[in-house]
PDB file of C-alpha atoms in Angstrom:
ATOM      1  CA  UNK F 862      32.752 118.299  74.346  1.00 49.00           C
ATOM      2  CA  UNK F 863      31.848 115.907  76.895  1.00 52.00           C
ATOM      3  CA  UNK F 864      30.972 116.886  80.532  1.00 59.00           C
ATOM      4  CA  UNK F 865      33.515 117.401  83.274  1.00 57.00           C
ATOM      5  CA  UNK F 866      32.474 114.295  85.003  1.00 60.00           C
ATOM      6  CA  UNK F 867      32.566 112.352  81.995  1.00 77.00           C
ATOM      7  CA  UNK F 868      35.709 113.261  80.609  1.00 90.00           C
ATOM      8  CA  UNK F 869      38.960 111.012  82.357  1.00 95.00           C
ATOM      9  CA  UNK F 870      42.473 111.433  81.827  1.00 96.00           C
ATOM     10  CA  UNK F 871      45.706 108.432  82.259  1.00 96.00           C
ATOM     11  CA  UNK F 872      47.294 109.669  84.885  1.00 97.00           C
ATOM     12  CA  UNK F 873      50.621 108.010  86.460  1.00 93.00           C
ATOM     13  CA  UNK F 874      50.986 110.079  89.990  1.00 95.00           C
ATOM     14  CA  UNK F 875      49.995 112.913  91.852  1.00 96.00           C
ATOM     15  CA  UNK F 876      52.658 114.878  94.057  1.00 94.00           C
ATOM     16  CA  UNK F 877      52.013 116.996  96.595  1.00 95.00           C
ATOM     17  CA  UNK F 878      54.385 119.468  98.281  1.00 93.00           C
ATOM     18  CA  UNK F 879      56.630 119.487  95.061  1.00 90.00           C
ATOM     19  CA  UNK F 880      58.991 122.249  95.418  1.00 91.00           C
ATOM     20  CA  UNK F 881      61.033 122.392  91.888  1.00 89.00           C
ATOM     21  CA  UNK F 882      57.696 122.100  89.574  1.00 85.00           C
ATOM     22  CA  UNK F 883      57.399 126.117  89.867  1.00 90.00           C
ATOM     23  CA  UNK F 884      57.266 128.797  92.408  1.00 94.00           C
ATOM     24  CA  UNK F 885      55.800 127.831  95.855  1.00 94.00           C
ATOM     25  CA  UNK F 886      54.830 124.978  97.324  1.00 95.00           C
ATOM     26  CA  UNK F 887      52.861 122.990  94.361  1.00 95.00           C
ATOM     27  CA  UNK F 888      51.201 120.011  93.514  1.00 96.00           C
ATOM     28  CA  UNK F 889      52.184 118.103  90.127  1.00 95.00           C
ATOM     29  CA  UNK F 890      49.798 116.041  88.141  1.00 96.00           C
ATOM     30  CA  UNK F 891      51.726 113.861  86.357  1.00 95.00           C
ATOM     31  CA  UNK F 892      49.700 112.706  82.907  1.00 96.00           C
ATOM     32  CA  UNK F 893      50.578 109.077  80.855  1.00 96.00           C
ATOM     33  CA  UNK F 894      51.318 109.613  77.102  1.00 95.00           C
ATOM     34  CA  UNK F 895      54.176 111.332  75.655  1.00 94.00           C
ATOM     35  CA  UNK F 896      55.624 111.153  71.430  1.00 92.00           C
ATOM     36  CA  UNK F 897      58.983 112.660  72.042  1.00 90.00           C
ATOM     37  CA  UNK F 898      60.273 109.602  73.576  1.00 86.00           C
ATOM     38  CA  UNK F 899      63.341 111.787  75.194  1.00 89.00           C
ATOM     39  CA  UNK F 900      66.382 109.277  75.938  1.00 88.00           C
ATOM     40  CA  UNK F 901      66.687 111.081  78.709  1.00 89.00           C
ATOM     41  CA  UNK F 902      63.586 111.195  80.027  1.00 88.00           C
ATOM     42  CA  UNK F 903      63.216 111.926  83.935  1.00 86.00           C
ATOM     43  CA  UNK F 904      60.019 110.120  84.210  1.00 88.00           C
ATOM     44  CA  UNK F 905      59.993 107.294  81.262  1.00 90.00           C
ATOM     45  CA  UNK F 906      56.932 105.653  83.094  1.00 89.00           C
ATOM     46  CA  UNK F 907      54.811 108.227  81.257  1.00 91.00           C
ATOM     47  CA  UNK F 908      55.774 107.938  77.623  1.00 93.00           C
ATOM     48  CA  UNK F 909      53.166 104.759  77.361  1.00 92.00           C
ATOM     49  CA  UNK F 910      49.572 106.552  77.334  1.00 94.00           C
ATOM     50  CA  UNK F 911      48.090 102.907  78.484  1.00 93.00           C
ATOM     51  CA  UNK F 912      48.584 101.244  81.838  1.00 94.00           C
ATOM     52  CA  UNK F 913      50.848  99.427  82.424  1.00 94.00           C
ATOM     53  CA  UNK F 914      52.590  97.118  85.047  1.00 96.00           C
ATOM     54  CA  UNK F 915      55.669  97.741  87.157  1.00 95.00           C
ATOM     55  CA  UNK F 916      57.580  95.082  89.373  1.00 97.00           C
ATOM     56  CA  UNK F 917      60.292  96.157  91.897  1.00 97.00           C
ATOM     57  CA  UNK F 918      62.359  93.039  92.193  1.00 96.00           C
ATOM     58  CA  UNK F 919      63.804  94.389  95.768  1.00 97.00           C
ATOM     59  CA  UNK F 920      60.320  93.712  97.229  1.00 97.00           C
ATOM     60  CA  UNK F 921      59.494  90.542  95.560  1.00 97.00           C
ATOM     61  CA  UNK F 922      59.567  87.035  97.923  1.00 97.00           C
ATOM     62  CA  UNK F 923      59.349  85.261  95.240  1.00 97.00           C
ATOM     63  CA  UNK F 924      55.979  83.480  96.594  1.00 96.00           C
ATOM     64  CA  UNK F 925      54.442  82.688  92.894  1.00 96.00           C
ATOM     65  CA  UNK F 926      50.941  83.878  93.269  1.00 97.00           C
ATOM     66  CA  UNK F 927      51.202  85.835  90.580  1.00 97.00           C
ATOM     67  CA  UNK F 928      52.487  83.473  88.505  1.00 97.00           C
ATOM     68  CA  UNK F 929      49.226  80.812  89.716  1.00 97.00           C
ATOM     69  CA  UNK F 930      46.631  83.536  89.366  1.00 98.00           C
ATOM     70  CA  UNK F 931      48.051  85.597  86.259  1.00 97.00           C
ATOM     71  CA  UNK F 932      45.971  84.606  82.735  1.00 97.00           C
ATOM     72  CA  UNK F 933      48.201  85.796  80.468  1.00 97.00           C
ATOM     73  CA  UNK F 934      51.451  83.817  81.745  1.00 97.00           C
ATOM     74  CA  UNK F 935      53.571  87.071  82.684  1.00 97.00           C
ATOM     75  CA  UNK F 936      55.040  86.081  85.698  1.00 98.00           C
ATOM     76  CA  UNK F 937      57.356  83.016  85.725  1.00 97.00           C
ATOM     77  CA  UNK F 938      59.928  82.345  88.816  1.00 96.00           C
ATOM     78  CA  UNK F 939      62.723  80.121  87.745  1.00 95.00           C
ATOM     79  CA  UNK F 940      65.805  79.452  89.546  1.00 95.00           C
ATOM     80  CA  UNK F 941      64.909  81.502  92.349  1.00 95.00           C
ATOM     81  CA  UNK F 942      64.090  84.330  89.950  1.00 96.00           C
ATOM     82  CA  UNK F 943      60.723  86.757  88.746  1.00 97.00           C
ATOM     83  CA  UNK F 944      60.986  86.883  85.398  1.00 97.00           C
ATOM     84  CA  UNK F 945      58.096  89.703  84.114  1.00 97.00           C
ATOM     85  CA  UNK F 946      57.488  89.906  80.559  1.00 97.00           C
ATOM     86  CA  UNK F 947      55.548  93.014  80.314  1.00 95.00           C
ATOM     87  CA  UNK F 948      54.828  93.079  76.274  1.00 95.00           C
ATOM     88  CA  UNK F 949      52.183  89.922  77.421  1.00 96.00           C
ATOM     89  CA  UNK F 950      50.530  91.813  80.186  1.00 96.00           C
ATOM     90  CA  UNK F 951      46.503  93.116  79.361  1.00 96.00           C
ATOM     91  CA  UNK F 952      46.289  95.581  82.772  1.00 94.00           C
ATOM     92  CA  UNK F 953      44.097  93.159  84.377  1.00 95.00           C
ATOM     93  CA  UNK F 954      45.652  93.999  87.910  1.00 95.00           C
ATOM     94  CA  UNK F 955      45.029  89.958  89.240  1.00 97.00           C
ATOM     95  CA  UNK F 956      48.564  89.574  90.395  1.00 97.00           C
ATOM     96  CA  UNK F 957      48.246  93.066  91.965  1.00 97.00           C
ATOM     97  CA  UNK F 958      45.697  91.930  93.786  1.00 96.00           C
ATOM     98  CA  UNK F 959      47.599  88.756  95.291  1.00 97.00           C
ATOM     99  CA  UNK F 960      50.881  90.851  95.757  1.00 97.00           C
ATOM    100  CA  UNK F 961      51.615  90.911  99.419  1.00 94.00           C
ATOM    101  CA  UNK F 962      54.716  92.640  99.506  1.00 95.00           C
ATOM    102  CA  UNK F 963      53.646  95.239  96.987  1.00 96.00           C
ATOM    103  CA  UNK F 964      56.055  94.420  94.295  1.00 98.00           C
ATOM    104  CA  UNK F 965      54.028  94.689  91.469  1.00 97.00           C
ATOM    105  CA  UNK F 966      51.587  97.707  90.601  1.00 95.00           C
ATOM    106  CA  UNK F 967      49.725  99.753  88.023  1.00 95.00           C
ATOM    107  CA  UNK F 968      51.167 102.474  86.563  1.00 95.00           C
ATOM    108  CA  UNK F 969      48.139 104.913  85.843  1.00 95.00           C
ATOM    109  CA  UNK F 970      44.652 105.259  86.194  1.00 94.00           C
ATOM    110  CA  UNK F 971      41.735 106.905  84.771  1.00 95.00           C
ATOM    111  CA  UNK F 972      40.598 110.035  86.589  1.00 96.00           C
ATOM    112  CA  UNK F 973      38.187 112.612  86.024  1.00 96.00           C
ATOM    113  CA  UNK F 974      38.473 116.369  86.083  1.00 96.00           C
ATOM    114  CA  UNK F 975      36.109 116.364  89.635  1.00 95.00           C
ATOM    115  CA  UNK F 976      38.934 113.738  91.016  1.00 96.00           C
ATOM    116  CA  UNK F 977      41.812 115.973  90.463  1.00 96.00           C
ATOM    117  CA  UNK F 978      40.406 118.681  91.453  1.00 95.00           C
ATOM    118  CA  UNK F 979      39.454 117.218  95.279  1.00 95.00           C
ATOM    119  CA  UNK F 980      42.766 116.103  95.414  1.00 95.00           C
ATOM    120  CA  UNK F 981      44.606 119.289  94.486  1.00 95.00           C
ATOM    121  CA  UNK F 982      42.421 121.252  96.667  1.00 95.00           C
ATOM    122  CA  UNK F 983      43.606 119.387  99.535  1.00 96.00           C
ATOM    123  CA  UNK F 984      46.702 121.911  99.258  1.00 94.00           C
ATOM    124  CA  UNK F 985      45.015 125.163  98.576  1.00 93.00           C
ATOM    125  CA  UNK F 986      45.843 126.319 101.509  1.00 95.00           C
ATOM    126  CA  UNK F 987      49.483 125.607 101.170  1.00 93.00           C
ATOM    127  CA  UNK F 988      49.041 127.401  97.410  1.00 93.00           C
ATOM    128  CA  UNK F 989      47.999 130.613  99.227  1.00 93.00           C
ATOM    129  CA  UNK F 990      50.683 130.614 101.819  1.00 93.00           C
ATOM    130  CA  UNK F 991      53.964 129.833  99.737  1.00 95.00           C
ATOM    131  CA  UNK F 992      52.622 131.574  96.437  1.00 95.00           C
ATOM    132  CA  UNK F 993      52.481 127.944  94.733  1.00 95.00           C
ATOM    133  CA  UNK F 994      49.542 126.356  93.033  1.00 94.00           C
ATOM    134  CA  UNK F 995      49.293 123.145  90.265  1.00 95.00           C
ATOM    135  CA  UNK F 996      51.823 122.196  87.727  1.00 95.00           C
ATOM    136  CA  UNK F 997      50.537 119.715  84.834  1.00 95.00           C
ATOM    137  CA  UNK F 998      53.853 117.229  83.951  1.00 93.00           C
ATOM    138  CA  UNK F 999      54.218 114.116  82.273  1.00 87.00           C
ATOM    139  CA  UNK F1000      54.367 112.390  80.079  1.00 88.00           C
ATOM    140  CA  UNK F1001      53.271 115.351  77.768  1.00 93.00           C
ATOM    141  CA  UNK F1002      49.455 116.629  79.124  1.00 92.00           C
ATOM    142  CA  UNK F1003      48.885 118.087  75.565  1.00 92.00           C
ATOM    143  CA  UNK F1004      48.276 114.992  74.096  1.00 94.00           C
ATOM    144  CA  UNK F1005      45.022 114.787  76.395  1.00 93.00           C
ATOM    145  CA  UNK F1006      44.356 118.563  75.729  1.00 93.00           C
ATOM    146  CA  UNK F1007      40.387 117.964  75.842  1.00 95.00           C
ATOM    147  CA  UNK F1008      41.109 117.092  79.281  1.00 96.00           C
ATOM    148  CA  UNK F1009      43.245 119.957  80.400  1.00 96.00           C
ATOM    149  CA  UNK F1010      41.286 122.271  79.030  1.00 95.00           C
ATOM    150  CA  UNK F1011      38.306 121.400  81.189  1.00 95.00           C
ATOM    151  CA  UNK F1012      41.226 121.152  83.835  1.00 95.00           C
ATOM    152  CA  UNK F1013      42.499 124.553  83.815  1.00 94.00           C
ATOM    153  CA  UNK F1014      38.519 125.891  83.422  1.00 93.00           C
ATOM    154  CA  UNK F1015      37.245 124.206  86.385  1.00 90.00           C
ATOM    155  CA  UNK F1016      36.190 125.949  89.409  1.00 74.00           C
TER     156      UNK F1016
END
């Protein structure tokens, strides 16, 4: 097996101060990847195990930077409308980058077991008062069980 700070995970958010995730006050790490493909599915942003690119049309200006600076043609504003067509996007992040009001991000990122870990220990002290602690979500964090194995075993 590799070495903790080697190994990396797809992860799509972190919560803190979840409070229906388990007993106490908790923080959920939510992982990317999941087979079951629920139709249901509270958080369908994690059934993709890659990246991948969101757009919240609410906070779009419709400015067209994206559109100029994006190689693979995803954006396109016609008739006073963003049309996104995701199945084109490669994760490069460029019209992220030139986004000013924030309407398009990444969903996921790689992180390591030592990143986690400094981030959920930023609540331990919440853990010990409430009775709470970490809940792994998804997405299903079994697919990536390398990963959360090292996870669960880390100091």
């Amino acid at each position: 097996m590799k070495d903790n700070k080697d190994i990396k995970a797809m992860i799509f958010d972190i919560q803190k101060f979840c409070l229906h995730d388990g007993p106490g006050i908790r923080t959920t790490v939510f992982f990317k990847g999941c087979n079951a493909r629920c139709k249901w599915c509270h958080n369908p942003e994690s059934i993709s195990k890659n990246k991948q690119l969101s757009f919240d049309s609410a906070k779009c200006v419709l400015c067209g930077e994206c559109e100029k600076i994006c190689p693979q043609h995803v954006h396109e504003i016609e008739d006073r409308k963003h049309h996104v067509y995701f199945n084109k996007c490669i994760s490069c992040g460029k019209c992220i980058d030139v986004c000013i009001p924030d309407a398009l991000k990444m969903i996921g990122r790689e992180m390591t077991v030592s990143e986690i870990i400094h981030e959920v220990e930023k609540d331990k002290k919440f853990y010990e008062e409430s009775g709470g602690g970490v809940t792994l979500s998804g997405g299903e964090c079994t697919l990536q069980f390398e990963f959360v194995e090292k996870l669960l075993k880390a100091d």
